[in-house]
Amino acid sequence: MIAHIIPIKRVQKHITFFDYLVPEALTQDIRIGQLVSIPLRNTVIFGIVFSLSKKPEKQEYEVKEIAAIIHSIPLVSRQYLHIIRILSAWYGLAMGTFLLLALLPMQKRKLQSITLKNIPPYKKKEKPFGKLLDHFSYENKKEHGEKLQKLCKKQTLILVPKKSLMPEVFASLTKEQQKYTAFWHSDLTKKEQFSTWLKIRNGEVDNIIGTRSAILLPFFSLKHIVIDYEYDEQHKHWDQTPRFYTKDIALLIQQIYNTPITYSGYSVSLAEFARGTIPQKTKETPTIIDMRSQRSNHNYSVFSTTVEEAITTTEDDVFLFLNRRGYATSYGCRDCGFTFSCTSCNLPFIYHEKSNTLQCHYCKTSASIVFTCPKCASSVVKLKGAGTELVETQVRNSLPEKHNHAIVRIDADVNDTTYTDEKKPRILIGTEKALPFIRWNKTQHIVFIHIDQQLVIPEFSAQTHMWHMIQDVLYRKKPTSSFYIQTMNPEHILFQSLADPIRFYTHENTLRKRFNYPPHTYITRYFYGHQNAQKAKDEAEKVYHILNQTLTKAQKDIILERPYDMHPKYYRGKYWFCIIARMNNTTWKNDLIWLNRYIPRLWRIDPHPISLLSP
Ligand SMILES: [Zn+2]
Ligand SMILES: [Zn+2]
Ligand SMILES: [Zn+2]
């Protein structure tokens, strides 16, 4: 008998499994899903039995024997292996590498002593009475908690986008539910990972609250998947391979087990809107401050007079939000907020200093600089957002000499929180990194200082991203605190729709449809970096042509875009180029596997990306 074994080891992506001979003495005991030890070169490693077959008549190469079966009860089920096989094909990883991420840390001595319970037999459940895919919106924390309690049917997985949200989800469960709840996130120690993984594997916990990697845990009797804050981009594992998106994996699990999925949130993702969910009307809207009138009144500070007064008079916390900087430079009018955009991609141009031109990275359209604004005839300039440092200086200048506040700055480079006195009121200046540090119950003023910079980022999701951030603040802020948004462009559809969300969603959805962006298409991006810019470009062109020829021959419903340089172009020592494939929403699951086969080994595979520009 031959066993096809997945080595639990980082291996090259084309390796699926290795063949091993099952020794005569083990043929009665060997099962699919078992953990075994196998000799590999000069060592012995762990592996999982993927499948079994008869010994071929003629063996062309020498096959080694399995060393031992570690547990007689299989560690994982066939269905679990089936899921892993599909995921490794979607995300361009060997199954072994994937298992290394998804299985419990393989500590030899511990493994020998654990007890595995039998895996309940696989049964695809009858279609549930309710909807397979549901959505609920909550208006406040109380409603959020009550609904979560009801949704927790043993066993339930609740996914949250950030670790910092786990305590509040936990707190909303009943005492009884809390008793049988486990947490899963990337900061668990190896020891905690081991015991939690095993408890979940053995079906000993009822509820699991986790961040995105929790979707890879071995669930054998999952009754419900809840994806909370479903609109949040952090449900995507975007920064390293495998670049998976929890919603895609949840839907795959659903296909196999008929597990109901509930999306929930205060805000609603555009994909959910397109599926028929109506965003709720908010009771309250932020105060929009028109910065143009500040400028015409000769106030050139980063703060409007209202905001300056609010900051200098309060005894409580203040949060000043800024976008992350250095993302992309755009060109526009500082007086009316006009920016130049590419008409075929519907995304803002990026200003290129060297050639002094405006360019669309995606379709290569370029335009020369115009010096007067087509809208208001003012002069046009390079738009630069203020950094947290500049804002800090301005805050210090505005505050009276003797003030009570601690000034705290949090962005990609700085995090001052550890040095500050907990009792002092704070002025927190920060990018999105600062959000978990806001003390909502003590915060009197929330100010988005320079929101326009975010709205001209050439990403299809820039507008919705900002929309959800505003909604997040509305959900979290205490009812008596004020929320200001400073903008040069108060006519922008986003601000105009704050009291009428459907207007914003309809507008955005129409554009996404017209320009073929998600959720109306399934995008996968493939990108490649090289120390030499020309070599990176040549490789991208070469791969594009090969893929295109292959596509034409196979007549697949996939649209490939020409390679473009990413932004920043030079990142982590390499120049980056990207190719986008647009797939059909109903066939992407197979098309992705098909197309990935033609992607060279050193390319990055990023299905369902949250950014098209940044490597
Ligand atoms: Zn203008
Ligand atoms: Zn374009
Ligand atoms: Zn560029």
Coordinates of C-alpha atoms and ligand atoms in Angstrom, one line a residue:
M1 CA 0.0 0.0 0.0
I2 CA 1.2 3.5 -0.8
A3 CA 0.3 6.5 1.3
H4 CA 0.4 10.0 -0.2
I5 CA 1.6 12.2 2.6
I6 CA 1.6 16.0 2.9
P7 CA 4.9 16.9 4.5
I8 CA 4.3 19.5 7.3
K9 CA 7.1 21.7 6.1
R10 CA 7.8 24.7 4.0
V11 CA 8.2 23.3 0.5
Q12 CA 8.0 24.7 -3.0
K13 CA 4.5 25.4 -4.1
H14 CA 4.3 22.8 -6.8
I15 CA 4.8 20.0 -4.3
T16 CA 1.5 18.5 -3.2
F17 CA 2.5 15.3 -1.4
F18 CA 5.2 12.6 -1.2
D19 CA 4.7 8.9 -1.7
Y20 CA 5.5 6.5 1.2
L21 CA 5.2 2.8 1.5
V22 CA 2.9 1.6 4.3
P23 CA 4.7 -1.2 6.2
E24 CA 2.8 -4.5 6.4
A25 CA 2.3 -4.0 10.1
L26 CA 0.5 -0.7 9.7
T27 CA -1.8 -1.4 6.8
Q28 CA -4.7 -2.2 9.1
D29 CA -4.3 1.0 11.0
I30 CA -3.6 3.6 8.5
R31 CA -6.3 6.3 7.9
I32 CA -6.7 9.5 5.9
G33 CA -6.0 12.5 8.1
Q34 CA -3.7 10.8 10.5
L35 CA -0.6 12.4 11.8
V36 CA 2.4 10.3 10.9
S37 CA 6.2 10.6 11.0
I38 CA 8.2 10.1 7.8
P39 CA 11.8 10.0 6.9
L40 CA 12.8 12.9 4.6
R41 CA 16.4 13.1 3.5
N42 CA 18.4 12.8 6.7
T43 CA 15.7 13.7 9.2
V44 CA 12.3 12.5 10.3
I45 CA 9.4 15.0 10.0
F46 CA 5.6 15.0 10.5
G47 CA 3.1 14.5 7.7
I48 CA -0.6 14.1 7.2
V49 CA -2.0 11.1 5.3
F50 CA -3.8 12.7 2.3
S51 CA -4.8 9.6 0.4
L52 CA -4.1 5.9 0.0
S53 CA -3.6 3.7 -3.0
K54 CA -2.6 0.2 -4.0
K55 CA 1.1 -0.4 -4.6
P56 CA 1.8 -0.1 -8.3
E57 CA 3.0 -3.3 -10.1
K58 CA 6.2 -1.7 -11.1
Q59 CA 7.8 0.9 -8.9
E60 CA 10.0 3.3 -10.9
Y61 CA 11.8 4.8 -8.0
E62 CA 12.6 3.7 -4.5
V63 CA 9.9 4.5 -1.9
K64 CA 10.7 4.9 1.7
E65 CA 8.5 3.6 4.5
I66 CA 6.4 5.5 6.9
A67 CA 8.2 5.6 10.3
A68 CA 5.2 5.6 12.6
I69 CA 1.6 6.5 13.1
I70 CA 1.5 9.1 15.9
H71 CA -2.2 8.9 16.8
S72 CA -4.6 6.2 15.6
I73 CA -7.4 8.7 15.5
P74 CA -7.0 11.1 12.5
L75 CA -5.9 14.6 13.4
V76 CA -8.0 16.2 10.8
S77 CA -10.9 15.1 8.5
R78 CA -11.0 14.5 4.8
Q79 CA -13.2 17.6 4.4
Y80 CA -10.6 19.7 6.2
L81 CA -7.9 18.4 3.8
H82 CA -10.1 19.1 0.9
I83 CA -10.5 22.7 2.0
I84 CA -6.7 23.0 2.6
R85 CA -6.1 21.7 -0.9
I86 CA -8.3 24.3 -2.5
L87 CA -6.9 27.1 -0.3
S88 CA -3.3 26.2 -1.2
A89 CA -4.3 26.4 -4.9
W90 CA -6.1 29.8 -4.5
Y91 CA -3.2 31.4 -2.6
G92 CA -0.3 29.7 -4.4
L93 CA 1.2 27.7 -1.5
A94 CA 2.1 24.1 -1.1
M95 CA -0.4 22.2 1.1
G96 CA 2.5 21.4 3.5
T97 CA 3.3 25.1 3.9
F98 CA -0.3 25.8 4.4
L99 CA -0.7 23.1 7.1
L100 CA 2.4 24.5 8.8
L101 CA 0.4 27.7 9.3
A102 CA -3.0 26.1 10.1
L103 CA -2.1 23.1 12.3
L104 CA -1.0 23.2 15.9
P105 CA 2.6 23.9 16.6
M106 CA 4.3 20.6 16.2
Q107 CA 6.1 20.0 19.4
K108 CA 7.2 16.4 19.5
R109 CA 7.0 15.6 23.1
K110 CA 3.7 17.2 23.7
L111 CA 2.1 15.6 20.6
Q112 CA 2.7 12.1 22.0
S113 CA 0.8 12.8 25.1
I114 CA -2.4 14.4 23.7
T115 CA -5.8 12.8 23.5
L116 CA -7.7 13.1 20.3
K117 CA -11.5 12.6 20.3
N118 CA -13.2 11.0 17.4
I119 CA -14.2 13.4 14.6
P120 CA -17.9 13.4 14.2
P121 CA -18.9 11.7 10.8
Y122 CA -19.2 14.1 7.9
K123 CA -22.8 15.0 7.1
K124 CA -23.7 17.9 4.8
K125 CA -26.5 19.4 6.8
E126 CA -29.9 20.1 5.4
K127 CA -30.2 23.6 4.1
P128 CA -31.1 25.6 7.3
F129 CA -34.5 27.0 7.8
G130 CA -33.2 30.6 7.7
K131 CA -31.0 32.1 5.1
L132 CA -27.6 30.6 4.4
L133 CA -26.1 34.1 4.1
D134 CA -27.6 36.7 6.3
H135 CA -26.8 40.2 7.4
F136 CA -27.8 42.2 10.4
S137 CA -27.0 45.8 11.2
Y138 CA -26.9 47.1 14.8
E139 CA -27.5 50.6 15.9
N140 CA -25.6 50.6 19.2
K141 CA -23.5 48.4 21.5
K142 CA -26.5 47.1 23.3
E143 CA -28.2 45.8 20.2
H144 CA -24.9 44.5 19.0
G145 CA -24.5 42.4 22.1
E146 CA -28.0 41.1 22.2
K147 CA -27.9 39.9 18.6
L148 CA -24.5 38.2 19.1
Q149 CA -25.9 36.3 22.1
K150 CA -28.7 34.9 19.9
L151 CA -26.4 34.0 17.1
C152 CA -24.1 31.9 19.2
K153 CA -25.3 28.3 18.7
K154 CA -22.8 25.7 19.7
Q155 CA -20.3 25.8 17.9
T156 CA -20.0 29.3 16.6
L157 CA -17.0 31.2 15.1
I158 CA -17.1 35.0 15.5
L159 CA -14.5 36.7 13.4
V160 CA -13.4 40.3 14.1
P161 CA -11.0 42.4 12.1
K162 CA -8.8 43.4 14.9
K163 CA -7.6 41.9 18.1
S164 CA -8.6 45.0 20.0
L165 CA -12.2 44.3 19.3
M166 CA -12.2 40.9 20.9
P167 CA -12.9 42.0 24.5
E168 CA -16.1 43.9 23.7
V169 CA -17.4 41.0 21.7
F170 CA -16.6 38.6 24.6
A171 CA -18.2 41.0 27.1
S172 CA -21.5 40.9 25.1
L173 CA -22.0 37.2 25.6
T174 CA -23.9 35.6 28.5
K175 CA -21.9 34.3 31.5
E176 CA -22.8 30.8 30.4
Q177 CA -21.5 31.4 26.8
Q178 CA -18.4 33.0 28.1
K179 CA -17.5 29.9 30.0
Y180 CA -17.0 27.9 26.8
T181 CA -15.5 30.6 24.7
A182 CA -11.9 30.5 23.3
F183 CA -9.8 33.3 21.7
W184 CA -7.7 33.0 18.7
H185 CA -5.3 35.7 17.4
S186 CA -1.7 36.0 16.3
D187 CA -0.3 37.1 19.6
L188 CA -1.0 33.9 21.5
T189 CA 2.0 32.1 22.8
K190 CA 2.9 28.7 21.3
K191 CA 1.6 27.1 24.5
E192 CA -1.7 28.9 24.3
Q193 CA -2.0 28.1 20.6
F194 CA -1.4 24.4 21.3
S195 CA -4.0 24.1 23.9
T196 CA -6.6 26.2 22.2
W197 CA -6.1 24.5 18.9
L198 CA -6.6 21.1 20.5
K199 CA -9.7 22.2 22.4
I200 CA -11.3 23.4 19.2
R201 CA -10.2 20.3 17.4
N202 CA -11.8 18.1 20.1
G203 CA -15.0 20.2 20.0
E204 CA -14.6 21.3 23.6
V205 CA -15.4 25.0 23.1
D206 CA -18.8 26.4 22.0
N207 CA -17.7 29.8 20.8
I208 CA -14.5 31.0 19.2
I209 CA -13.7 34.7 18.9
G210 CA -10.8 35.3 16.6
T211 CA -9.1 37.4 14.1
R212 CA -8.7 36.2 10.4
S213 CA -6.5 33.2 10.9
A214 CA -9.2 31.6 13.1
I215 CA -11.0 30.7 9.9
L216 CA -8.2 28.0 9.3
L217 CA -8.9 26.2 12.6
P218 CA -10.2 22.6 12.4
F219 CA -13.9 22.9 13.0
F220 CA -15.8 19.6 12.7
S221 CA -19.2 20.7 14.0
L222 CA -19.4 24.3 13.3
K223 CA -23.0 25.6 13.4
H224 CA -22.5 29.2 12.5
I225 CA -19.9 31.7 11.2
V226 CA -20.4 35.3 12.2
I227 CA -18.3 37.9 10.5
D228 CA -18.6 41.0 12.6
Y229 CA -17.6 44.4 11.3
E230 CA -17.9 42.7 7.9
Y231 CA -17.1 45.9 6.0
D232 CA -13.6 46.1 7.6
E233 CA -10.7 45.5 5.3
Q234 CA -8.7 43.8 8.0
H235 CA -10.7 40.7 7.4
K236 CA -8.2 40.3 4.6
H237 CA -4.7 39.0 5.4
W238 CA -3.1 41.5 3.1
D239 CA 0.5 41.8 4.1
Q240 CA 2.0 38.4 3.5
T241 CA 1.4 35.1 1.8
P242 CA -1.1 33.5 2.0
R243 CA -3.1 36.6 1.2
F244 CA -6.5 35.2 2.1
Y245 CA -9.8 36.8 2.7
T246 CA -11.9 35.4 5.4
K247 CA -15.2 35.9 3.6
D248 CA -14.0 33.8 0.6
I249 CA -12.9 31.0 2.9
A250 CA -16.2 31.1 4.9
L251 CA -18.1 30.7 1.7
L252 CA -16.0 27.7 0.8
I253 CA -16.7 26.1 4.2
Q254 CA -20.4 26.8 3.6
Q255 CA -20.3 25.0 0.3
I256 CA -19.0 21.9 2.0
Y257 CA -21.0 21.9 5.3
N258 CA -24.0 24.2 4.5
T259 CA -22.9 26.3 7.5
P260 CA -24.9 29.5 7.8
I261 CA -22.9 32.7 7.7
T262 CA -24.0 36.0 9.2
Y263 CA -22.3 39.3 8.3
S264 CA -22.8 42.0 10.9
G265 CA -21.8 45.5 11.4
Y266 CA -22.8 49.1 12.2
S267 CA -21.8 50.0 8.7
V268 CA -22.5 47.9 5.6
S269 CA -20.0 46.9 3.0
L270 CA -20.6 47.8 -0.6
A271 CA -20.7 44.1 -1.5
E272 CA -23.5 43.6 1.0
F273 CA -25.4 46.6 -0.5
A274 CA -25.0 45.1 -3.9
R275 CA -26.5 41.9 -2.5
G276 CA -29.5 43.7 -1.3
T277 CA -28.7 44.9 2.3
I278 CA -30.0 48.4 3.0
P279 CA -27.7 50.6 5.0
Q280 CA -29.4 52.1 8.0
K281 CA -30.0 55.8 8.5
T282 CA -27.7 57.3 11.1
K283 CA -29.3 59.3 13.9
E284 CA -26.5 61.7 13.9
T285 CA -24.1 63.1 11.4
P286 CA -20.7 64.7 11.8
T287 CA -20.3 68.5 11.5
I288 CA -18.7 69.3 8.1
I289 CA -16.4 72.3 8.2
D290 CA -15.8 74.1 4.9
M291 CA -12.1 74.9 5.0
R292 CA -12.4 77.1 1.9
S293 CA -14.1 79.8 3.9
Q294 CA -11.3 79.5 6.5
R295 CA -8.8 80.2 3.8
S296 CA -10.7 83.1 2.4
N297 CA -10.8 84.5 5.9
H298 CA -7.0 84.2 6.0
N299 CA -6.9 81.3 8.4
Y300 CA -4.1 79.1 7.0
S301 CA -3.8 76.9 10.1
V302 CA -4.6 73.2 9.9
F303 CA -7.4 73.9 12.3
S304 CA -10.6 75.8 11.6
T305 CA -11.5 78.4 14.2
T306 CA -14.3 76.1 15.6
V307 CA -11.8 73.2 16.0
E308 CA -9.1 75.4 17.5
E309 CA -11.5 76.7 20.1
A310 CA -12.8 73.2 20.9
I311 CA -9.2 71.9 21.4
T312 CA -8.1 74.8 23.6
T313 CA -11.2 74.9 25.9
T314 CA -11.9 71.2 26.6
E315 CA -10.8 69.4 29.8
D316 CA -11.3 66.0 28.2
D317 CA -9.7 63.9 25.5
V318 CA -9.4 65.0 21.9
F319 CA -8.7 62.8 18.9
L320 CA -7.2 64.4 15.8
F321 CA -7.2 62.1 12.8
L322 CA -4.8 62.3 9.9
N323 CA -4.4 59.9 6.9
R324 CA -1.2 58.1 6.5
R325 CA 1.2 60.1 4.5
G326 CA 3.5 59.6 1.6
Y327 CA 1.0 57.3 -0.1
A328 CA 0.5 59.1 -3.3
T329 CA 0.8 62.6 -4.4
S330 CA -2.0 64.2 -6.2
Y331 CA -2.5 67.5 -7.9
G332 CA -5.4 69.8 -7.5
C333 CA -7.0 73.0 -6.4
R334 CA -6.5 74.0 -2.8
D335 CA -9.4 76.5 -3.0
C336 CA -12.2 74.3 -4.3
G337 CA -10.8 70.8 -3.8
F338 CA -10.8 69.9 -7.5
T339 CA -8.5 67.0 -8.5
F340 CA -7.6 65.6 -11.9
S341 CA -8.8 62.1 -12.6
C342 CA -8.4 59.4 -15.3
T343 CA -11.6 59.3 -17.3
S344 CA -11.3 55.6 -18.2
C345 CA -10.5 54.3 -14.7
N346 CA -12.3 56.9 -12.7
L347 CA -9.4 57.2 -10.3
P348 CA -7.3 60.3 -9.4
F349 CA -4.1 60.8 -11.3
I350 CA -0.8 60.6 -9.4
Y351 CA 1.7 63.5 -9.8
H352 CA 5.1 62.4 -11.1
E353 CA 7.8 64.9 -10.1
K354 CA 10.5 63.8 -12.5
S355 CA 8.4 64.2 -15.7
N356 CA 6.2 66.8 -14.2
T357 CA 3.1 65.0 -15.5
L358 CA -0.1 63.5 -14.1
Q359 CA -0.4 59.8 -14.6
C360 CA -2.8 57.0 -14.2
H361 CA -0.9 54.0 -13.1
Y362 CA -3.5 51.5 -14.2
C363 CA -4.0 52.4 -17.8
K364 CA -0.9 54.5 -18.5
T365 CA -2.9 57.6 -19.5
S366 CA -1.0 60.8 -18.7
A367 CA -1.8 64.4 -18.8
S368 CA 0.3 67.5 -18.6
I369 CA 0.0 69.9 -15.7
V370 CA -2.6 72.6 -16.0
F371 CA -2.0 75.7 -13.9
T372 CA -5.5 77.0 -13.4
C373 CA -8.4 75.1 -11.9
P374 CA -11.0 74.2 -14.4
K375 CA -13.7 74.6 -11.8
C376 CA -12.9 77.9 -10.0
A377 CA -9.9 79.3 -12.0
S378 CA -7.7 79.4 -8.9
S379 CA -4.1 78.2 -9.3
V380 CA -3.5 74.5 -9.0
V381 CA -0.9 73.0 -6.7
K382 CA 0.6 69.8 -5.5
L383 CA -1.6 68.6 -2.7
K384 CA 0.2 67.6 0.4
G385 CA -1.4 66.5 3.6
A386 CA -0.1 67.7 7.0
G387 CA 1.9 65.1 8.9
T388 CA 1.2 64.2 12.6
E389 CA 4.4 66.1 13.5
L390 CA 3.2 69.4 12.0
V391 CA -0.2 69.0 13.7
E392 CA 1.5 68.4 17.0
T393 CA 3.5 71.6 16.6
Q394 CA 0.2 73.5 15.8
V395 CA -1.5 72.0 18.8
R396 CA 1.3 73.1 21.1
N397 CA 1.2 76.6 19.6
S398 CA -2.5 76.8 20.1
L399 CA -2.7 75.6 23.7
P400 CA -2.1 78.1 26.5
E401 CA 1.3 77.9 28.2
K402 CA -0.1 76.0 31.2
H403 CA -2.3 73.2 30.0
N404 CA -3.4 69.9 31.4
H405 CA -3.2 67.7 28.4
A406 CA -0.8 65.1 27.5
I407 CA -0.1 65.3 23.7
V408 CA 0.2 61.8 22.3
R409 CA 1.2 61.0 18.7
I410 CA 0.6 57.7 17.1
D411 CA 1.5 56.8 13.5
A412 CA 3.6 54.3 11.6
D413 CA 6.8 55.6 13.2
V414 CA 5.8 56.9 16.6
N415 CA 3.8 55.6 19.5
D416 CA 3.8 57.8 22.6
T417 CA 1.1 56.0 24.6
T418 CA 3.5 54.1 26.9
Y419 CA 5.0 57.3 28.3
T420 CA 1.8 59.1 29.2
D421 CA 0.0 59.5 32.5
E422 CA -3.3 57.6 32.4
K423 CA -5.0 60.2 34.5
K424 CA -4.2 63.2 32.3
P425 CA -6.6 64.2 29.6
R426 CA -5.1 63.5 26.2
I427 CA -4.8 65.1 22.8
L428 CA -4.3 62.1 20.6
I429 CA -2.9 62.9 17.1
G430 CA -2.7 59.9 14.8
T431 CA -3.4 57.9 11.7
E432 CA -5.6 54.7 11.7
K433 CA -3.0 53.1 13.9
A434 CA -4.2 55.3 16.7
L435 CA -7.8 54.1 16.7
P436 CA -7.5 51.3 19.3
F437 CA -6.0 53.9 21.7
I438 CA -8.9 56.2 21.8
R439 CA -10.6 56.4 25.2
W440 CA -14.0 56.8 23.7
N441 CA -15.8 57.5 27.0
K442 CA -13.4 60.3 27.8
T443 CA -13.2 61.8 24.3
Q444 CA -15.0 65.1 23.9
H445 CA -13.9 66.0 20.3
I446 CA -13.1 64.0 17.3
V447 CA -11.6 65.8 14.3
F448 CA -10.8 64.6 10.9
I449 CA -8.2 67.2 9.9
H450 CA -7.5 66.7 6.3
I451 CA -9.9 64.2 4.9
D452 CA -9.5 65.3 1.3
Q453 CA -6.2 63.6 1.1
Q454 CA -7.8 60.2 1.6
L455 CA -10.5 60.9 -1.0
V456 CA -7.9 61.4 -3.8
I457 CA -6.0 58.1 -3.2
P458 CA -6.2 56.3 -6.5
E459 CA -7.7 53.1 -5.2
F460 CA -11.2 51.9 -6.0
S461 CA -12.0 51.4 -2.3
A462 CA -10.8 54.9 -1.1
Q463 CA -14.2 56.4 -0.8
T464 CA -15.9 53.4 0.9
H465 CA -12.9 53.1 3.3
M466 CA -13.5 56.7 4.4
W467 CA -17.2 56.1 4.7
H468 CA -16.8 53.2 7.0
M469 CA -14.3 55.1 9.2
I470 CA -16.8 57.9 9.7
Q471 CA -19.4 55.3 10.6
D472 CA -17.0 53.6 13.1
V473 CA -16.6 56.9 14.9
L474 CA -20.4 57.5 15.0
Y475 CA -20.8 54.0 16.5
R476 CA -18.1 54.5 19.1
K477 CA -18.3 58.1 20.2
K478 CA -20.3 58.9 23.3
P479 CA -23.5 60.7 22.5
T480 CA -22.4 64.1 23.9
S481 CA -19.1 64.4 22.1
S482 CA -18.7 66.3 18.9
F483 CA -17.3 65.0 15.6
Y484 CA -15.9 67.5 13.1
I485 CA -14.8 66.9 9.5
Q486 CA -12.7 69.6 7.8
T487 CA -12.8 69.6 4.0
M488 CA -12.1 71.7 1.0
N489 CA -14.8 69.9 -0.8
P490 CA -18.1 69.8 1.1
E491 CA -20.0 69.1 -2.1
H492 CA -18.4 65.7 -2.3
I493 CA -21.0 63.0 -2.6
L494 CA -19.7 61.4 0.6
F495 CA -20.4 64.4 2.7
Q496 CA -23.7 65.1 0.9
S497 CA -24.9 61.6 1.7
L498 CA -24.1 61.4 5.4
A499 CA -27.8 61.8 6.3
D500 CA -28.9 59.6 3.3
P501 CA -26.6 56.6 3.1
I502 CA -28.4 55.0 0.2
R503 CA -27.4 57.9 -2.0
F504 CA -23.7 57.3 -1.4
Y505 CA -24.0 53.5 -1.8
T506 CA -26.0 53.8 -5.0
H507 CA -23.5 56.3 -6.5
E508 CA -20.5 54.2 -5.5
N509 CA -22.1 51.0 -6.7
T510 CA -23.0 52.5 -10.1
L511 CA -19.4 53.6 -10.6
R512 CA -18.0 50.3 -9.6
K513 CA -20.3 48.5 -12.0
R514 CA -19.5 50.9 -14.9
F515 CA -15.7 50.7 -14.4
N516 CA -15.7 47.0 -13.6
Y517 CA -14.5 47.0 -10.0
P518 CA -15.5 44.7 -7.1
P519 CA -18.1 43.6 -6.1
H520 CA -19.0 43.4 -9.8
T521 CA -15.9 41.5 -10.7
Y522 CA -13.5 39.3 -8.8
I523 CA -10.0 40.8 -9.0
T524 CA -6.8 38.9 -8.4
R525 CA -3.5 40.8 -8.6
Y526 CA -0.2 39.2 -9.4
F527 CA 3.0 41.2 -8.6
Y528 CA 6.7 40.9 -8.9
G529 CA 9.7 42.7 -7.6
H530 CA 13.3 42.9 -8.7
Q531 CA 16.3 45.0 -7.6
N532 CA 16.7 46.1 -11.1
A533 CA 13.8 48.2 -12.5
Q534 CA 14.3 47.2 -16.1
K535 CA 14.4 43.5 -15.2
A536 CA 11.3 43.8 -13.2
K537 CA 9.5 45.5 -16.1
D538 CA 10.7 43.0 -18.6
E539 CA 9.6 40.0 -16.5
A540 CA 6.2 41.6 -16.0
E541 CA 5.8 42.2 -19.8
K542 CA 7.0 38.6 -20.5
V543 CA 4.6 37.0 -18.1
Y544 CA 1.7 39.2 -19.3
H545 CA 2.2 38.0 -22.9
I546 CA 2.5 34.3 -21.9
L547 CA -0.7 34.6 -19.7
N548 CA -2.5 36.4 -22.4
Q549 CA -1.7 33.8 -25.0
T550 CA -2.7 31.0 -22.7
L551 CA -6.0 32.8 -21.9
T552 CA -6.8 33.3 -25.6
K553 CA -6.3 29.6 -26.3
A554 CA -8.3 28.4 -23.3
Q555 CA -11.1 31.0 -24.0
K556 CA -11.6 31.7 -20.3
D557 CA -13.8 34.5 -19.0
I558 CA -10.8 36.4 -17.5
I559 CA -9.7 39.9 -18.4
L560 CA -6.0 40.6 -18.0
E561 CA -4.8 44.2 -17.6
R562 CA -1.3 45.3 -18.9
P563 CA 1.4 45.4 -16.2
Y564 CA 1.7 48.7 -14.3
D565 CA 4.3 50.0 -11.9
M566 CA 3.1 50.0 -8.3
H567 CA 3.2 52.8 -5.8
P568 CA 5.6 53.2 -4.1
K569 CA 7.5 51.9 -7.1
Y570 CA 10.6 51.1 -5.0
Y571 CA 9.8 49.2 -1.9
R572 CA 11.9 46.9 0.4
G573 CA 14.8 47.0 -2.0
K574 CA 12.9 46.1 -5.1
Y575 CA 11.0 47.6 -8.0
W576 CA 7.4 46.3 -8.3
F577 CA 5.2 45.6 -11.2
C578 CA 1.6 44.3 -11.1
I579 CA -0.8 42.5 -13.4
I580 CA -4.5 42.5 -12.6
A581 CA -6.9 39.7 -13.6
R582 CA -10.6 40.4 -13.5
M583 CA -12.6 37.2 -13.1
N584 CA -16.3 36.4 -13.2
N585 CA -18.0 36.5 -9.9
T586 CA -19.6 33.1 -10.4
T587 CA -16.6 31.3 -11.9
W588 CA -13.6 32.8 -10.0
K589 CA -13.2 29.8 -7.7
N590 CA -12.1 27.6 -10.5
D591 CA -10.6 30.2 -12.8
L592 CA -8.3 31.4 -10.0
I593 CA -6.9 27.9 -9.6
W594 CA -6.5 27.5 -13.3
L595 CA -4.7 30.9 -13.8
N596 CA -2.4 30.4 -10.7
R597 CA -0.9 27.4 -12.4
Y598 CA 0.7 29.7 -15.0
I599 CA 2.2 32.1 -12.5
P600 CA 5.9 31.8 -12.0
R601 CA 7.2 30.8 -8.6
L602 CA 8.6 34.2 -7.5
W603 CA 5.4 36.1 -8.2
R604 CA 3.0 37.1 -5.4
I605 CA -0.6 36.0 -5.7
D606 CA -3.2 38.3 -4.1
P607 CA -6.8 37.3 -4.7
H608 CA -9.5 39.8 -3.5
P609 CA -6.9 42.6 -2.8
I610 CA -7.7 45.6 -0.7
S611 CA -5.2 47.7 -2.6
L612 CA -4.3 47.7 -6.3
L613 CA -1.3 50.1 -6.0
S614 CA 0.8 49.3 -3.1
P615 CA 3.1 46.2 -3.1
Ligands
ZN1 ZN -10.6 75.2 -7.9
ZN2 ZN -6.6 55.1 -16.1
ZN3 ZN 4.2 56.5 -9.7

